Coordinates of N, CA and C in Angstrom, one line a residue:
M1 N 1.3 3.6 -8.2 CA 1.0 3.9 -6.2 C 0.8 5.0 -6.7
T2 N -1.7 5.2 -6.2 CA -2.3 6.3 -6.3 C -1.4 7.2 -4.9
Q3 N -1.5 8.5 -5.0 CA -1.1 9.3 -4.0 C -2.3 9.9 -3.1
H4 N -2.8 10.7 -2.4 CA -3.7 10.3 -1.1 C -4.4 12.4 -1.6
P5 N -5.6 12.0 -2.2 CA -5.9 14.1 -2.6 C -4.7 14.4 -2.0
L6 N -5.1 15.1 -0.5 CA -4.8 16.2 0.1 C -2.9 16.5 -0.7
Q7 N -3.0 14.8 -0.6 CA -1.0 15.1 -1.2 C -1.3 15.9 -2.2
I8 N -1.7 15.8 -3.3 CA -2.0 15.8 -4.4 C -2.2 17.9 -4.4
S9 N -3.4 18.2 -3.8 CA -3.1 19.3 -3.4 C -2.6 20.6 -2.2
A10 N -1.4 20.7 -1.9 CA -0.2 20.6 -1.1 C -0.5 21.9 -1.4
D11 N -0.2 22.1 -2.4 CA 0.6 23.5 -3.3 C -0.5 24.3 -3.6
I12 N -1.9 23.8 -3.7 CA -3.1 25.1 -3.4 C -3.2 25.4 -2.4
R13 N -3.7 23.9 -1.5 CA -4.9 24.4 -0.1 C -3.5 25.2 0.8
L14 N -2.2 25.4 0.7 CA -1.1 25.8 2.0 C -1.2 27.6 1.4
G15 N -1.0 27.8 0.0 CA -0.5 28.8 -0.5 C 0.5 29.5 0.2
N16 N 0.5 30.4 0.8 CA 1.3 31.3 1.4 C 2.3 30.2 2.9
V17 N 1.6 29.7 3.1 CA 1.7 29.1 4.8 C 2.8 28.6 5.0
I18 N 3.2 27.6 4.0 CA 3.9 27.2 3.9 C 5.8 27.6 2.4
D19 N 6.9 27.6 2.3 CA 7.3 28.2 1.2 C 8.0 27.2 0.2
S20 N 8.0 27.8 -0.9 CA 8.3 26.5 -1.5 C 9.5 25.5 -1.2
D21 N 10.7 25.8 -0.1 CA 11.4 24.8 -0.3 C 10.8 24.7 0.5
R22 N 10.8 24.8 1.9 CA 10.1 24.1 3.3 C 9.8 22.9 2.5
L23 N 8.7 23.0 1.5 CA 8.0 22.4 1.2 C 8.0 20.6 0.2
R24 N 9.7 21.2 -0.7 CA 10.4 20.7 -1.0 C 11.3 19.4 -0.9
C25 N 11.5 20.1 0.2 CA 11.7 19.6 1.6 C 10.8 18.8 1.9
L26 N 9.8 18.7 2.4 CA 9.0 17.4 3.0 C 8.4 16.6 1.7
K27 N 8.5 16.1 0.5 CA 8.2 15.9 -0.3 C 9.4 14.8 -0.3
L28 N 9.8 15.6 -0.2 CA 11.4 14.6 -0.3 C 11.7 13.4 1.4
S29 N 11.4 14.2 2.1 CA 11.1 13.0 3.4 C 10.2 12.3 3.0
R30 N 9.3 13.2 2.7 CA 8.2 11.4 2.8 C 8.3 10.7 1.4
E31 N 9.4 11.4 0.0 CA 10.1 9.8 -0.5 C 11.3 8.7 0.5
F32 N 11.9 9.6 0.9 CA 12.3 8.6 1.9 C 11.6 7.8 2.4
L33 N 10.2 7.8 3.7 CA 9.8 7.5 3.8 C 9.1 6.2 2.7
A34 N 8.9 6.4 1.9 CA 7.8 6.0 0.9 C 9.1 4.9 0.4
A35 N 10.6 4.8 1.0 CA 11.5 4.2 0.2 C 11.9 2.8 1.0
N36 N 11.5 3.7 2.5 CA 12.7 3.0 3.4 C 10.9 2.4 5.2
S37 N 10.0 2.2 3.3 CA 8.9 2.0 4.0 C 8.7 1.1 5.0
E38 N 9.8 -0.4 4.8 CA 9.9 -1.9 5.6 C 11.0 -1.6 6.4
K39 N 11.7 -0.5 5.8 CA 12.3 -0.8 6.9 C 11.8 0.0 8.8
S40 N 12.9 -0.5 9.8 CA 11.6 0.2 11.0 C 12.1 2.3 11.2
L41 N 11.8 2.8 11.2 CA 12.1 4.4 11.5 C 11.4 4.7 12.3
R42 N 12.0 5.5 12.6 CA 11.7 6.9 13.7 C 11.7 8.2 13.3
L43 N 11.2 9.0 13.8 CA 10.5 10.2 13.3 C 11.5 11.0 13.1
E44 N 12.6 11.1 14.3 CA 13.7 11.4 13.9 C 14.2 11.5 12.8
D45 N 14.7 9.9 11.9 CA 15.1 10.0 11.1 C 14.1 10.3 9.5
A46 N 13.8 10.7 8.9 CA 12.5 11.7 9.3 C 12.7 12.9 8.4
A47 N 12.4 13.6 9.5 CA 12.8 14.7 10.3 C 14.2 15.4 9.4
K48 N 15.2 13.7 9.9 CA 16.5 14.8 9.8 C 16.7 15.3 7.9
A49 N 16.1 13.6 7.5 CA 15.6 13.7 5.7 C 15.1 15.2 5.1
A50 N 13.6 16.2 5.9 CA 13.5 17.1 5.3 C 14.1 18.4 6.2
C51 N 15.5 18.5 6.6 CA 15.9 19.1 7.5 C 15.7 19.7 8.9
L52 N 15.3 19.2 9.6 CA 13.5 20.1 10.5 C 13.6 19.2 11.9
S53 N 13.1 20.0 12.5 CA 13.5 19.5 14.2 C 12.0 17.9 14.4
S54 N 11.8 17.5 14.9 CA 10.8 16.2 14.6 C 9.7 17.5 14.6
F55 N 9.6 17.5 16.3 CA 8.5 18.5 16.5 C 8.0 19.5 15.3
H56 N 8.8 20.4 15.5 CA 8.5 21.3 13.0 C 7.9 19.8 12.3
Y57 N 8.8 18.8 12.3 CA 8.6 18.5 10.9 C 6.9 17.6 11.0
H58 N 7.0 16.5 12.3 CA 5.4 16.3 12.2 C 5.0 17.3 12.6
R59 N 4.6 19.0 12.5 CA 3.6 19.4 12.9 C 3.4 20.5 10.8
L60 N 4.2 20.4 10.7 CA 4.4 20.9 8.8 C 4.2 19.7 8.0
F61 N 4.2 18.0 7.8 CA 4.3 16.7 7.8 C 2.2 17.7 7.3
Q62 N 2.0 16.5 8.9 CA 0.6 17.2 9.1 C 0.0 18.0 7.8
S63 N 0.1 19.7 8.2 CA -0.9 20.5 7.4 C -0.1 20.7 6.4
A64 N 0.7 20.0 5.9 CA 1.0 19.6 4.2 C 0.4 18.7 3.1
F65 N 0.4 17.6 4.5 CA 0.2 16.5 3.7 C -1.5 15.8 3.8
G66 N -1.7 16.8 5.2 CA -3.7 16.2 5.6 C -3.8 14.5 6.6
E67 N -2.0 13.9 6.8 CA -2.1 13.1 7.8 C -0.2 13.2 8.6
T68 N 0.2 12.5 8.6 CA 0.4 12.7 9.9 C 1.6 11.8 9.8
P69 N 2.9 11.8 9.7 CA 3.8 10.4 9.4 C 3.5 9.5 9.2
R70 N 3.6 9.5 10.8 CA 3.1 7.8 10.7 C 1.9 7.2 9.8
Q71 N 0.6 8.1 9.9 CA -0.2 7.5 9.3 C 0.3 7.7 7.8
Y72 N 0.9 8.6 7.1 CA 1.1 7.3 5.9 C 1.7 6.1 5.9
L73 N 2.8 6.4 7.0 CA 3.8 5.0 6.3 C 3.3 3.3 7.3
C74 N 1.7 4.1 8.3 CA 0.8 2.9 8.2 C 0.8 2.6 6.2
R75 N 0.0 3.5 6.4 CA -1.8 3.3 4.3 C 0.0 2.8 4.1
L76 N 0.8 3.4 3.9 CA 1.5 2.5 2.7 C 2.2 1.3 2.7
R77 N 2.2 0.6 4.5 CA 2.8 -1.0 4.5 C 1.2 -1.4 4.4
M78 N 0.9 -0.2 5.0 CA -1.5 -2.3 4.3 C -1.3 -1.7 3.3
A79 N -0.9 -1.2 3.2 CA -1.1 -1.1 1.2 C -0.7 -2.0 0.0
R80 N 1.1 -2.5 1.1 CA 1.9 -3.4 0.3 C 1.7 -4.1 0.6
A81 N 0.9 -4.7 2.7 CA 0.5 -5.8 2.6 C -0.9 -6.3 2.2
K82 N -1.5 -5.8 1.2 CA -2.6 -6.2 1.0 C -2.1 -7.4 -0.2
H83 N -1.0 -7.0 -1.4 CA -0.9 -6.5 -2.2 C -0.5 -8.1 -2.5
L84 N 0.6 -8.7 -0.8 CA 1.4 -9.4 -0.7 C 0.3 -10.9 -0.5
L85 N -0.3 -10.4 0.7 CA -1.3 -11.4 1.1 C -2.1 -12.2 0.2
V86 N -2.2 -11.2 -1.6 CA -3.7 -11.3 -2.6 C -2.4 -12.2 -3.9
K87 N -2.1 -11.6 -4.0 CA -1.4 -11.0 -5.0 C 0.1 -12.3 -5.2
E88 N 0.9 -12.6 -3.8 CA 2.4 -12.6 -3.7 C 1.6 -14.0 -3.1
K89 N 0.3 -14.4 -2.2 CA 0.1 -15.2 -1.1 C 0.7 -15.6 -0.2
M90 N 2.0 -15.1 0.1 CA 3.3 -15.2 1.6 C 1.6 -15.4 2.4
T91 N 2.1 -15.7 3.6 CA 2.1 -15.6 4.7 C 1.9 -14.8 6.0
V92 N 0.6 -14.7 6.5 CA 0.9 -13.2 7.0 C 2.1 -13.0 8.4
T93 N 3.4 -13.9 8.2 CA 3.7 -14.0 9.8 C 4.7 -13.3 8.2
D94 N 5.4 -13.7 7.1 CA 6.0 -13.5 6.9 C 5.9 -12.1 6.0
V95 N 4.7 -11.7 5.1 CA 3.8 -10.3 5.0 C 3.7 -9.5 6.9
C96 N 3.9 -10.2 7.4 CA 4.1 -8.8 8.3 C 5.8 -8.4 8.5
F97 N 6.4 -9.1 8.7 CA 8.1 -8.8 8.6 C 8.2 -7.7 7.2
A98 N 7.4 -8.5 6.1 CA 8.9 -7.5 5.2 C 8.0 -6.6 4.8
V99 N 6.7 -6.4 5.8 CA 6.4 -4.8 5.5 C 6.6 -4.3 7.0
G100 N 7.9 -4.3 7.4 CA 9.0 -3.1 8.7 C 7.7 -3.4 9.8
Y101 N 6.4 -4.4 10.0 CA 6.3 -4.6 11.3 C 7.3 -6.1 12.3
E102 N 7.3 -5.5 13.6 CA 8.1 -6.4 14.3 C 7.5 -7.1 15.4
S103 N 6.5 -7.6 15.3 CA 5.1 -8.0 16.5 C 3.7 -8.5 15.3
L104 N 3.0 -9.6 15.3 CA 2.5 -10.7 14.4 C 0.8 -9.7 14.9
G105 N 1.1 -9.8 16.5 CA 0.0 -8.3 16.4 C -0.8 -7.0 16.1
S106 N 1.3 -6.3 17.1 CA 0.4 -5.6 16.5 C 0.4 -5.1 14.9
F107 N 0.7 -5.6 14.5 CA 0.3 -5.9 12.6 C -0.8 -6.6 12.5
S108 N -2.0 -7.6 13.3 CA -2.4 -7.9 13.3 C -3.8 -7.2 13.1
S109 N -3.8 -6.7 14.7 CA -4.2 -5.8 15.3 C -4.4 -4.8 14.2
L110 N -3.7 -3.2 13.7 CA -3.8 -2.6 12.5 C -4.0 -2.4 10.9
F111 N -3.6 -3.9 11.1 CA -4.5 -4.4 9.6 C -6.6 -3.8 10.1
H112 N -6.4 -5.3 11.5 CA -7.9 -4.9 10.8 C -8.3 -4.1 11.5
S113 N -7.7 -2.8 12.4 CA -8.8 -1.3 12.0 C -8.4 -0.6 11.3
M114 N -7.4 -0.9 9.9 CA -7.3 0.0 9.0 C -8.4 -0.8 7.1
V115 N -8.3 -2.0 8.1 CA -9.6 -3.0 6.8 C -10.9 -3.4 7.2
G116 N -11.1 -3.6 8.3 CA -12.1 -4.2 8.5 C -11.4 -5.6 8.7
V117 N -11.0 -5.9 8.4 CA -11.2 -7.1 8.9 C -9.1 -8.3 9.1
T118 N -9.1 -9.8 9.5 CA -8.5 -10.0 10.1 C -7.1 -9.5 8.7
P119 N -5.8 -10.1 8.8 CA -5.2 -9.8 7.0 C -5.4 -11.7 6.8
S120 N -5.5 -12.0 7.7 CA -5.6 -14.0 6.7 C -8.0 -13.6 6.6
T121 N -8.7 -13.6 7.2 CA -9.7 -13.4 6.7 C -9.3 -12.3 5.3
Y122 N -8.4 -11.3 5.2 CA -8.6 -10.5 3.7 C -8.6 -11.4 2.3
Q123 N -7.2 -12.2 3.3 CA -6.0 -13.2 2.5 C -7.1 -13.9 1.7
I124 N -8.4 -14.7 1.7 CA -9.2 -15.9 1.7 C -10.0 -15.3 1.1
T125 N -10.7 -14.2 1.7 CA -12.0 -13.8 0.5 C -11.5 -13.1 -0.6
E126 N -10.4 -12.4 -0.5 CA -9.4 -11.5 -1.7 C -9.5 -12.4 -2.4
S127 N -9.2 -13.7 -2.6 CA -8.4 -15.2 -3.6 C -9.5 -16.3 -4.1
R128 N -10.6 -16.6 -3.6 CA -12.4 -16.5 -3.5 C -12.6 -15.7 -4.7
I129 N -12.0 -14.4 -4.1 CA -12.8 -13.5 -5.5 C -12.6 -13.2 -6.9
F130 N -10.9 -13.5 -6.7 CA -11.3 -12.9 -8.2 C -10.1 -14.7 -8.2
H131 N -10.3 -15.5 -8.0 CA -9.9 -16.8 -8.4 C -10.6 -17.1 -9.1
I132 N -9.6 -17.6 -10.5 CA -9.9 -17.7 -12.4 C -9.4 -20.0 -11.7
P133 N -10.3 -20.0 -12.6 CA -10.1 -21.6 -12.5 C -9.1 -21.6 -13.8
K134 N -8.0 -23.2 -13.9 CA -7.9 -23.7 -15.3 C -8.9 -24.6 -16.7
L135 N -8.3 -23.8 -17.0 CA -9.4 -24.0 -18.1 C -8.5 -25.3 -18.7
R136 N -9.3 -26.4 -18.9 CA -9.3 -27.9 -19.4 C -9.0 -27.9 -20.6
R137 N -6.7 -28.3 -21.7 CA -7.4 -28.1 -22.7 C -7.3 -29.5 -23.8
F138 N -7.7 -29.4 -24.4 CA -8.0 -30.3 -25.7 C -7.6 -30.8 -26.8
P139 N -6.3 -32.1 -27.2 CA -5.6 -31.8 -28.3 C -6.3 -31.2 -29.2
A140 N -7.6 -31.6 -29.5 CA -8.8 -31.6 -29.8 C -9.9 -31.2 -30.6
I141 N -11.1 -30.6 -31.2 CA -12.1 -30.2 -31.1 C -12.9 -32.3 -31.0
P142 N -13.7 -31.6 -30.1 CA -14.4 -33.8 -30.1 C -15.2 -34.0 -31.6
H143 N -15.7 -34.8 -31.2 CA -16.1 -34.9 -33.1 C -17.9 -35.1 -32.3
C144 N -18.4 -35.2 -31.4 CA -19.3 -35.1 -30.7 C -19.8 -33.8 -30.9
F145 N -19.0 -32.6 -30.5 CA -18.8 -30.7 -31.0 C -18.5 -30.3 -32.7
T146 N -18.3 -30.7 -32.9 CA -18.3 -30.7 -34.8 C -19.2 -31.3 -35.7
A147 N -19.9 -32.9 -34.8 CA -21.0 -33.4 -35.7 C -22.2 -32.4 -34.6
G148 N -22.2 -31.8 -34.4 CA -23.7 -31.0 -34.8 C -23.5 -30.1 -35.2
L149 N -22.0 -28.9 -35.7 CA -22.5 -27.6 -36.3 C -22.4 -27.8 -37.4
K150 N -23.1 -27.5 -38.6 CA -23.7 -27.3 -39.4 C -23.4 -26.2 -40.2
L151 N -22.0 -27.0 -40.9 CA -21.8 -26.0 -42.1 C -21.8 -25.0 -42.8
A152 N -22.3 -23.3 -42.9 CA -22.7 -22.7 -43.2 C -21.8 -22.2 -44.9
K153 N -23.0 -22.3 -45.7 CA -22.0 -22.3 -48.1 C -21.9 -20.7 -47.8

C-alpha cells in the first residue's frame, strides 16, 4: 500500500513540533487504524492506542500526517473497496459491509464524493477497461495456416 506524501515527510516537516516518542505513538495508532479498518472504530479507540486524549490525538494526528484519522480511515476503506469491486467482483452491498460501513447509502454517497462515480458505475467501467477476453485454443495449427507459409532454408 502506498503512503500519503505527508505521512512519509512527517519527520522532516514537523521537526521539533512533535517529539519522536509522540510521533512513534501516532504511527502505532495509524497502524492500529489500518489493521482494524474493516471494524467500526471510534476516535477514542485510536486515541487510546496512542495513549492520548481524543482531542489532543486528533489535533496531533492531523498535524503529523496532513489528514484527520477519519479521512485516513476513509481513504483506506475506499482503496480496499475499489479493489474488492474490480478484482474480487463482489457486489456493492457485500463490499460496503466488508470494508466496515453499516449503511449502504452512506457508503455509496461517500464513495461517489471521493471517487467521482457510484460504486456500481466504477465496477462496470473498470471491469470494461481491464477486461481481457479468453483466447480460443486450437489443438493443432490448422492446415490453412501452414499451407501458406514458406519455409526458409
